[in-house]
Short mmCIF file of C-alpha atoms in Angstrom, two decimals:
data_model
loop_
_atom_site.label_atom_id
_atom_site.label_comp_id
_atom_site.label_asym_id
_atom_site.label_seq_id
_atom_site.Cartn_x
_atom_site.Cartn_y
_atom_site.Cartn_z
CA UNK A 1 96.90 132.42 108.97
CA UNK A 2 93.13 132.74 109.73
CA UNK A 3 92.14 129.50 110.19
CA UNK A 4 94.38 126.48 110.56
CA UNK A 5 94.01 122.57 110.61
CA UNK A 6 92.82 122.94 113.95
CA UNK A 7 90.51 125.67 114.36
CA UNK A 8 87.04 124.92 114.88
CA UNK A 9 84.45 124.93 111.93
CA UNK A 10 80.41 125.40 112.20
CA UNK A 11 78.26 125.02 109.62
CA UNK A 12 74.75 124.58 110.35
CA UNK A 13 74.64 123.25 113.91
CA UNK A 14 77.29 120.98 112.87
CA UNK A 15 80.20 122.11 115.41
CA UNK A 16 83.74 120.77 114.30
CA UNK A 17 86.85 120.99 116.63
CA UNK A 18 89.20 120.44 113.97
CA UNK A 19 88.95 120.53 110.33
CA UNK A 20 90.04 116.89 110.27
CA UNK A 21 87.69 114.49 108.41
CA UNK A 22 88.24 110.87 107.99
CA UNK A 23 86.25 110.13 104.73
CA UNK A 24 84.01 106.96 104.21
CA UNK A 25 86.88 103.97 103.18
CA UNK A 26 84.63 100.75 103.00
CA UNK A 27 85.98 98.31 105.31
CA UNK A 28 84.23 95.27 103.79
CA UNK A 29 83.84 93.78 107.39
CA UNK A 30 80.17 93.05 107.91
CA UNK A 31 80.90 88.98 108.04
CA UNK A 32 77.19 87.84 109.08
CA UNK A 33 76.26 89.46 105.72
CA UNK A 34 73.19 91.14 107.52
CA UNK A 35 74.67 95.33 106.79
CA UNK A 36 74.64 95.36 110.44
CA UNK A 37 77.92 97.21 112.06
CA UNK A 38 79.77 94.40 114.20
CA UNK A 39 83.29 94.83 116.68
CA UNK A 40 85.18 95.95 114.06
CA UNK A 41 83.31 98.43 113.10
CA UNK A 42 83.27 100.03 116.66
CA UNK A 43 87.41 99.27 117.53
CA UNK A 44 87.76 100.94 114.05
CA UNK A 45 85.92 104.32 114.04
CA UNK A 46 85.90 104.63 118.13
CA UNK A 47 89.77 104.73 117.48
CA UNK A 48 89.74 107.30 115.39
CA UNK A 49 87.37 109.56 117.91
CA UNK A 50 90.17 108.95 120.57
CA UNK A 51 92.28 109.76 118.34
CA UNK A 52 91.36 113.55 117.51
CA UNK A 53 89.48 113.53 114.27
CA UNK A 54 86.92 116.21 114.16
CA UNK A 55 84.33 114.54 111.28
CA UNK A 56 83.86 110.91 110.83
CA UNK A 57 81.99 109.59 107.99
CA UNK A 58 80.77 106.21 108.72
CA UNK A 59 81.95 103.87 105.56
CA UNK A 60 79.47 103.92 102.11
CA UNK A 61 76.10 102.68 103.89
CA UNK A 62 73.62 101.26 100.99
CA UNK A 63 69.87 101.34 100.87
CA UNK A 64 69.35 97.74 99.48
CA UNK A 65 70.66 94.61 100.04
CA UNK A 66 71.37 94.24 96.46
CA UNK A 67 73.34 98.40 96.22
CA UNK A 68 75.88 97.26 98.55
CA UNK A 69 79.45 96.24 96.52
CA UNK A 70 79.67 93.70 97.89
CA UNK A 71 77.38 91.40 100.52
CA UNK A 72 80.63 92.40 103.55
CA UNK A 73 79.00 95.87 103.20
CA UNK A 74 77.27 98.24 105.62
CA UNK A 75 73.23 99.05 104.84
CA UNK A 76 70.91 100.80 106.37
CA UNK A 77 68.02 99.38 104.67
CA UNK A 78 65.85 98.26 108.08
CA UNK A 79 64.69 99.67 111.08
CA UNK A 80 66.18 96.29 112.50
CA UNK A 81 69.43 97.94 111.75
CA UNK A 82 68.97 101.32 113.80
CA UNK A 83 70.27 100.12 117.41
CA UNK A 84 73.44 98.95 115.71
CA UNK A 85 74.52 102.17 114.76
CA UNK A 86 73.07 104.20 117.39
CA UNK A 87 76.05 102.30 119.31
CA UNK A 88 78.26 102.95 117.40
CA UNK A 89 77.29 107.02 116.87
CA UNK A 90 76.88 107.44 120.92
CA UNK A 91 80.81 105.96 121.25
CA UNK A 92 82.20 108.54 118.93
CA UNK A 93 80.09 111.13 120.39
CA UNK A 94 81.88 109.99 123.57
CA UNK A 95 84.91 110.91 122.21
CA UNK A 96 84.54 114.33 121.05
CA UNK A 97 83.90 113.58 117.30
CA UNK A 98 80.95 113.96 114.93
CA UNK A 99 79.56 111.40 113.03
CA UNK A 100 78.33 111.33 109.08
CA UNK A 101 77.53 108.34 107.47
CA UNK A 102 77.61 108.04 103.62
CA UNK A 103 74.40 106.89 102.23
CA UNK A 104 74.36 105.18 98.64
CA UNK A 105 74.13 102.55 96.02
CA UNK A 106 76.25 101.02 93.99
CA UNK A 107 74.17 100.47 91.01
CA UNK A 108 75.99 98.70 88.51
CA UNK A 109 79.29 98.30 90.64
CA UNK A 110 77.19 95.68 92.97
CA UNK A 111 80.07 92.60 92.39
CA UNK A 112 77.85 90.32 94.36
CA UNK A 113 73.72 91.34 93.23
CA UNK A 114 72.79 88.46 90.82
CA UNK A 115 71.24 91.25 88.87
CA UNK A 116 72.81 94.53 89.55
CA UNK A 117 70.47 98.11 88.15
CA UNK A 118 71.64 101.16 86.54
CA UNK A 119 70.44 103.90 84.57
CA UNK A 120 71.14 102.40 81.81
CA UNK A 121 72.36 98.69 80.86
CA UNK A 122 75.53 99.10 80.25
CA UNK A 123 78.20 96.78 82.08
CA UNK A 124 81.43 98.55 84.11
CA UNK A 125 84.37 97.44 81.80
CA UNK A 126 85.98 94.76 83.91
CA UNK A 127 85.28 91.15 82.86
CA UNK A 128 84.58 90.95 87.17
CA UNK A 129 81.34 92.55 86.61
CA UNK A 130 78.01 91.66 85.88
CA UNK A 131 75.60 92.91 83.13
CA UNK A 132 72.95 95.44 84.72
CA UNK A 133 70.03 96.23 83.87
CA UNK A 134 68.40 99.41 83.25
CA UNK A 135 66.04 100.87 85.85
CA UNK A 136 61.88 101.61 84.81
CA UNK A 137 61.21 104.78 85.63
CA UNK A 138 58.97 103.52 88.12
CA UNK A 139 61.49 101.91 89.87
CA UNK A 140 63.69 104.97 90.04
CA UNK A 141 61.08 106.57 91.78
CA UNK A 142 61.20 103.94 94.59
CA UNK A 143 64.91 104.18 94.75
CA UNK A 144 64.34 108.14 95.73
CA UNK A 145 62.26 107.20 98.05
CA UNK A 146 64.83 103.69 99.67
CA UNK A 147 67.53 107.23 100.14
CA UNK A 148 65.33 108.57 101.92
CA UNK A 149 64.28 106.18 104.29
CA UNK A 150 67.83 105.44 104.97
CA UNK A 151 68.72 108.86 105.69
CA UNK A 152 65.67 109.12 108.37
CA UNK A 153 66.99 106.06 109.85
CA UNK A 154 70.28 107.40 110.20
CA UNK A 155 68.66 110.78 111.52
CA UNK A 156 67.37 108.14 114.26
CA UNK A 157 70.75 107.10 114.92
CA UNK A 158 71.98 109.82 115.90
CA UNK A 159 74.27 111.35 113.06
CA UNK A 160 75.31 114.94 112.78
CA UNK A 161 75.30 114.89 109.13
CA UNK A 162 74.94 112.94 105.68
CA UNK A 163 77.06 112.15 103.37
CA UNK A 164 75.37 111.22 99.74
CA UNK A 165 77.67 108.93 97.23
CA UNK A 166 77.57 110.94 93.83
CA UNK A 167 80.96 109.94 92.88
CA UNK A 168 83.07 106.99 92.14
CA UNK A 169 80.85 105.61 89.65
CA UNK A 170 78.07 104.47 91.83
CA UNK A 171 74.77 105.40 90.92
CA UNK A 172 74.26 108.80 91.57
CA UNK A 173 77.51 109.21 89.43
CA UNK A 174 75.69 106.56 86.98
CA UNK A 175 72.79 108.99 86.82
CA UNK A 176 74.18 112.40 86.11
CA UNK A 177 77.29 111.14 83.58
CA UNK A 178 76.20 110.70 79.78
CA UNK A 179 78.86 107.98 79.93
CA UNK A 180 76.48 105.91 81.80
CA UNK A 181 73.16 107.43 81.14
CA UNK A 182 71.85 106.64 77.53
CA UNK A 183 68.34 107.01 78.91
CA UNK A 184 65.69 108.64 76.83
CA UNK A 185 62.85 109.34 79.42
CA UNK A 186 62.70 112.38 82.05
CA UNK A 187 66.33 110.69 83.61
CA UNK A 188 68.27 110.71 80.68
CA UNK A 189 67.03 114.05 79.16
CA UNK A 190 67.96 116.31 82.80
CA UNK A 191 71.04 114.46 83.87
CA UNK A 192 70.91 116.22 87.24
CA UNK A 193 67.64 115.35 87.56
CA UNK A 194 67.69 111.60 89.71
CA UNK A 195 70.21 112.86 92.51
CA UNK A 196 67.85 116.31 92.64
CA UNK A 197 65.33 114.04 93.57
CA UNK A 198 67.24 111.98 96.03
CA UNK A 199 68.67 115.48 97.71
CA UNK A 200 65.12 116.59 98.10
CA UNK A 201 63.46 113.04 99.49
CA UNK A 202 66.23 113.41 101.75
CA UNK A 203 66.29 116.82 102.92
CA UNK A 204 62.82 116.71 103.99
CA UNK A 205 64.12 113.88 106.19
CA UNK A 206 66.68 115.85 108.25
CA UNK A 207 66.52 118.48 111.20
CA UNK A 208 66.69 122.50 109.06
CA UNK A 209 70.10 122.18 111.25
CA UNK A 210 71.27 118.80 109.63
CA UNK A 211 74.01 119.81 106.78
CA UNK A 212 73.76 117.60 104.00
CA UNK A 213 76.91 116.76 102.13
CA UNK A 214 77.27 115.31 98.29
CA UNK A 215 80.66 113.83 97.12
CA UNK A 216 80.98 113.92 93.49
CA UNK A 217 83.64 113.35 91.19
CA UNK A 218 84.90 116.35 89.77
CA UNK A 219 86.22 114.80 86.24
CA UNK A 220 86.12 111.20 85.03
CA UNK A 221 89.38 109.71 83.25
CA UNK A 222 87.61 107.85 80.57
CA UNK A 223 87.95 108.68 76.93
CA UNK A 224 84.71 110.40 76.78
CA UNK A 225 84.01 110.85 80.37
CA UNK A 226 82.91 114.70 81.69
CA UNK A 227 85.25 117.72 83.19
CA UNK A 228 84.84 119.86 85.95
CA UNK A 229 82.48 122.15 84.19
CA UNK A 230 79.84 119.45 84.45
CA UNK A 231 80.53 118.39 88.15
CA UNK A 232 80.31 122.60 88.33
CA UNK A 233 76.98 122.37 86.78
CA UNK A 234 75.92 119.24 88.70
CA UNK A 235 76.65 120.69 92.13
CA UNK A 236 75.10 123.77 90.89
CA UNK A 237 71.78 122.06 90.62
CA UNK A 238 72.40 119.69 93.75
CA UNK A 239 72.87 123.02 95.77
CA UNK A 240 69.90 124.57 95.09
CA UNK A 241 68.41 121.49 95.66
CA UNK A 242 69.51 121.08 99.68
CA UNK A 243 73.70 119.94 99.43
CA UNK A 244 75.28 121.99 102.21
CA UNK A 245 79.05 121.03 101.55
CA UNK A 246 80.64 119.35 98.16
CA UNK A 247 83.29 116.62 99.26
CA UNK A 248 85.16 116.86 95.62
CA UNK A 249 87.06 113.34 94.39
CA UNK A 250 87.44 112.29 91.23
CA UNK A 251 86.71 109.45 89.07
CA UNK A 252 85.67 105.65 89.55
CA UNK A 253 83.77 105.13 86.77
CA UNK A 254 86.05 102.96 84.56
CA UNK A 255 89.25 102.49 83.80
CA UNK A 256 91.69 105.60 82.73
CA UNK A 257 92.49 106.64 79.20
CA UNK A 258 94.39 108.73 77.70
CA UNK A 259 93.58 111.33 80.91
CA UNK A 260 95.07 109.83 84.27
CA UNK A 261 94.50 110.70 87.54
CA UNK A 262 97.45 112.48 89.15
CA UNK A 263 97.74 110.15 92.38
CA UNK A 264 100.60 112.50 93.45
CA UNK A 265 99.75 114.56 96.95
CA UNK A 266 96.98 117.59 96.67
CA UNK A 267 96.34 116.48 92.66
CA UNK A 268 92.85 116.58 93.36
CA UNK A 269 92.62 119.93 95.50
CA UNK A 270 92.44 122.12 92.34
CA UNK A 271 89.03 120.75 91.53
CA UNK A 272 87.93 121.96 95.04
CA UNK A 273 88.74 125.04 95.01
CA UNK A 274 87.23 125.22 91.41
CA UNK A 275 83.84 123.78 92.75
CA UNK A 276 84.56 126.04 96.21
CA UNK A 277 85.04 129.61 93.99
CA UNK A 278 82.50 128.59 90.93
CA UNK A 279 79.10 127.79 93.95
CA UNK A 280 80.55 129.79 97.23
CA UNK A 281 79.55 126.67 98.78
CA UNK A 282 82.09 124.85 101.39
CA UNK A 283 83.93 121.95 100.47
CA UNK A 284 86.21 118.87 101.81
CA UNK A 285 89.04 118.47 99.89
CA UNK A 286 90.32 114.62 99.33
CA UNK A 287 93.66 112.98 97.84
CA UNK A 288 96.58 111.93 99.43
CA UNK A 289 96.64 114.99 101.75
CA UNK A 290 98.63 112.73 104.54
CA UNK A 291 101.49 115.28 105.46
CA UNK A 292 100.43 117.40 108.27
CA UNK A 293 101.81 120.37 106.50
CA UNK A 294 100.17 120.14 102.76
CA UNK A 295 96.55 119.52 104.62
CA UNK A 296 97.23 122.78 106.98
CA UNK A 297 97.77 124.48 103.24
CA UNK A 298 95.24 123.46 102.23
CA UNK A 299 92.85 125.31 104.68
CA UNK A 300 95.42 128.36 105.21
CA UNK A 301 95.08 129.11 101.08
CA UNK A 302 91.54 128.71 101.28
CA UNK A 303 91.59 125.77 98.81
CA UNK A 304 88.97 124.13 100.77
CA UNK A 305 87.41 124.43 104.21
CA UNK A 306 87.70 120.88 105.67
CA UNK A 307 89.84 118.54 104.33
CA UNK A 308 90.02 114.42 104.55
CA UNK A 309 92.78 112.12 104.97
CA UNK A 310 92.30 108.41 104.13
CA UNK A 311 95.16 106.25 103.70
CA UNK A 312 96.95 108.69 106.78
CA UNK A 313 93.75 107.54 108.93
CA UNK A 314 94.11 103.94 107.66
CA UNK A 315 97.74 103.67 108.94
CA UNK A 316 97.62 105.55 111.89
CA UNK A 317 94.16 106.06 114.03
CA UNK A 318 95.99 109.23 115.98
CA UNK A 319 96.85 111.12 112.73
CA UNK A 320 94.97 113.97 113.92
CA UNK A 321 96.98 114.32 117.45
CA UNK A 322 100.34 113.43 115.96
CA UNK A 323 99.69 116.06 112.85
CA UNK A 324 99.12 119.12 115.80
CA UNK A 325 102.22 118.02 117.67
CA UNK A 326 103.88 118.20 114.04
CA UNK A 327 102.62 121.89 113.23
CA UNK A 328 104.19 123.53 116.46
CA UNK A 329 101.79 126.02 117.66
CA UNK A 330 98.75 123.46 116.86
CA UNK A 331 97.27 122.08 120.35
CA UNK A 332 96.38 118.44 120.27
CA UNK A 333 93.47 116.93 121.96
CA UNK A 334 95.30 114.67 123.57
CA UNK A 335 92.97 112.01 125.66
CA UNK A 336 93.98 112.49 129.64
CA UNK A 337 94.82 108.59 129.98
CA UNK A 338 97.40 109.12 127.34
CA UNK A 339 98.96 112.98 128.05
CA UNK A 340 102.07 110.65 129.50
CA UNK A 341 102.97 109.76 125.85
CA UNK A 342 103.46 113.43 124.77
#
C-alpha cells in the first residue's frame, strides 16, 4: 500500500514520523490542584516519546479553573503555568515526537465548579452532577476570548499543534447540539456559531504553519441527540473557519438510548471516513484501534490519515515500536539504549 502506519505525514509544518497518535486521556493527576503538570505528567507522556509515537496530545487542558472536570485537571489558564509545560514539550521534543495539547472546557460536566456554565441550564442526567447555569451572552464572549489566551500560551510552550474539545459533551459539544442548546439569542439560533468564534480567536493566535485540530463527536446516542449529517455540517463550518484536521469520536453527552455505541474495534472509523470524503479535510480516526493490524487498515483503505490508540497507549507506553515489529516490513524507531531488546 501507499502509505502505511509508519510512513511519515506533513501537514502544515507539522512533520509526523509515524501516523501514530496518542489522543488526550485525562489523567486526573494534578494533586496540588494548581492545573500545573507535575512528575507524572512528564514519566507519563516522555514514555510514550521513547516509545515511538509520532503525535502526542497533551491530556484535555481547560481555560478556567472552574472548566476543568474535575479540580486533578490540567489548565492553562495563567502565564504562571507556561514554564511547566514548556518542560514538559522540550522532553518529548527530545524524543522525536510532536506535541498537541487539547484545549477546552467542560461546561456543564465540571463535577467539582460550585456553579458549573453552559449554554443553556440544563443539568447532565446523572444525579453526580450539578445544576448549571446558562451563560449571558456577554460572558460567552469572554469565554472566546479565555480559548484564546490559552492557545497563545500554549503557542509559548512550544506545541506543534492544537487540539480543540468539540466532543464528548463538553462545551463546544454543549454549544453546537440542540440537545443542549435551547438558547434563543445569536448562540442558540446558528448552532455552529460559538466554536466558529473560538476557531477564529484562536487561529489568529497560532503561527500560518500551526495546524489546528477540532475533535467532535460524530453522532450522539441520546434519544434525540444529532447524526453525522450535523457533525458533517458542523465541521463544515469549523473548516472554513481555520480547523486543519477533524479527530472524529463519538458521543459523551448523556447516557445511551435506544442507539448504542458499538464499543467493538474500528466502530467508530465509518464516521471518519464519512467526515474525511463529505470536507476533503484530514482526519484521526479513534476507537479501540489497538491491534497493530486494524490501525495499519485503517490508513492503507484511506479511512483516515492518522489514527489514535488510547487504551493500547494506556497499557503499553511502546505500542508504537512493538506494533512495527508486529507488521514485518514496518521499521521501528527503536531508542539506541534499548536496540538489545529487539
Amino acid at each position: 500500500m501507499t502509505n502505511s502506519l509508519f510512513t511519515p505525514y506533513t501537514l502544515k509544518d507539522l512533520e509526523l514520523k509515524n501516523r501514530v497518535v496518542m489522543p488526550p486521556m485525562c489523567q486526573y493527576s494534578v494533586t496540588a490542584k494548581d492545573g500545573i503538570p507535575n512528575d507524572w505528567h512528564h514519566v507519563h507522556y516522555l514514555s510514550r516519546a521513547i516509545g515511538g509515537t509520532g503525535l502526542i496530545i497533551i491530556e484535555m487542558t481547560d481555560v478556567e479553573p472552574d472548566g476543568r472536570i474535575t479540580d486533578y485537571d490540567l489548565g492553562l489558564w495563567s502565564d504562571e503555568h507556561i514554564p511547566a509545560y514548556k518542560k514538559l514539550v522540550d522532553g518529548i521534543h527530545a524524543h522525536g515526537s510532536k506535541v498537541g495539547i487539547q484545549i477546552a472546557h467542560a461546561g456543564r460536566k465540571a463535577e467539582d465548579a460550585a456553579e458549573p456554565v453552559a449554554p443553556s441550564a440544563i443539568a447532565y442526567p446523572d444525579a453526580n452532577y450539578i445544576q448549571p447555569r446558562a451563560l449571558i451572552t456577554e460572558e460567552i464572549r469572554g469565554m472566546v476570548q479565555k480559548f484564546a489566551d490559552a492557545a497563545r500560551r500554549a503557542v509559548q510552550a512550544g506545541v506543534d499543534t492544537i487540539e480543540l474539545h468539540g466532543a464528548h459533551g463538553y462545551l463546544i459539544h454543549q454549544f453546537h447540539s440542540p440537545v443542549t442548546n435551547k438558547r434563543d439569542d445569536v448562540y442558540g439560533q446558528e448552532l455552529s456559531r460559538f466554536g466558529v468564534e473560538v476557531i477564529q480567536a484562536v487561529r489568529k493566535e497560532m503561527p500560518a504553519g500551526m495546524p489546528l485540530i477540532l475533535r467532535i463527536s460524530a453522532v450522539e446516542y441520546v434519544d434525540g441527540g444529532y447524526d453525522v449529517d450535523h457533525a458533517i455540517e458542523l465541521s463544515r463550518a469549523y473548516q472554513a473557519a481555520g480547523v486543519d484536521v477533524i479527530h472524529v469520536s463519538t458521543g459523551g453527552e448523556g447516557p445511551a438510548g435506544t442507539r448504542k455505541p458499538g464499543n467493538y474495534p474500528g466502530y467508530q472509523v465509518p464516521f471518519a471516513r464519512q467526515i474525511r470524503e463529505a470536507l476533503n479535510i484530514p482526519v484521526i480516526a479513534v476507537g479501540a484501534l489497538d491491534d497493530p493490524a486494524l490501525a495499519q487498515s485503517v490508513i492503507g483503505n484511506e479511512d483516515a490519515d492518522l489514527v489514535a490508540v488510547g487504551r493500547g497507549l494506556l497499557r503499553d507506553p511502546y505500542w508504537a515500536i512493538h506494533a512495527a515489529v508486529t507488521l514485518h516490513g514496518e521499521k521501528p524507531s527503536i531508542p539506541e539504549q534499548y536496540q538489545r531488546g529487539y
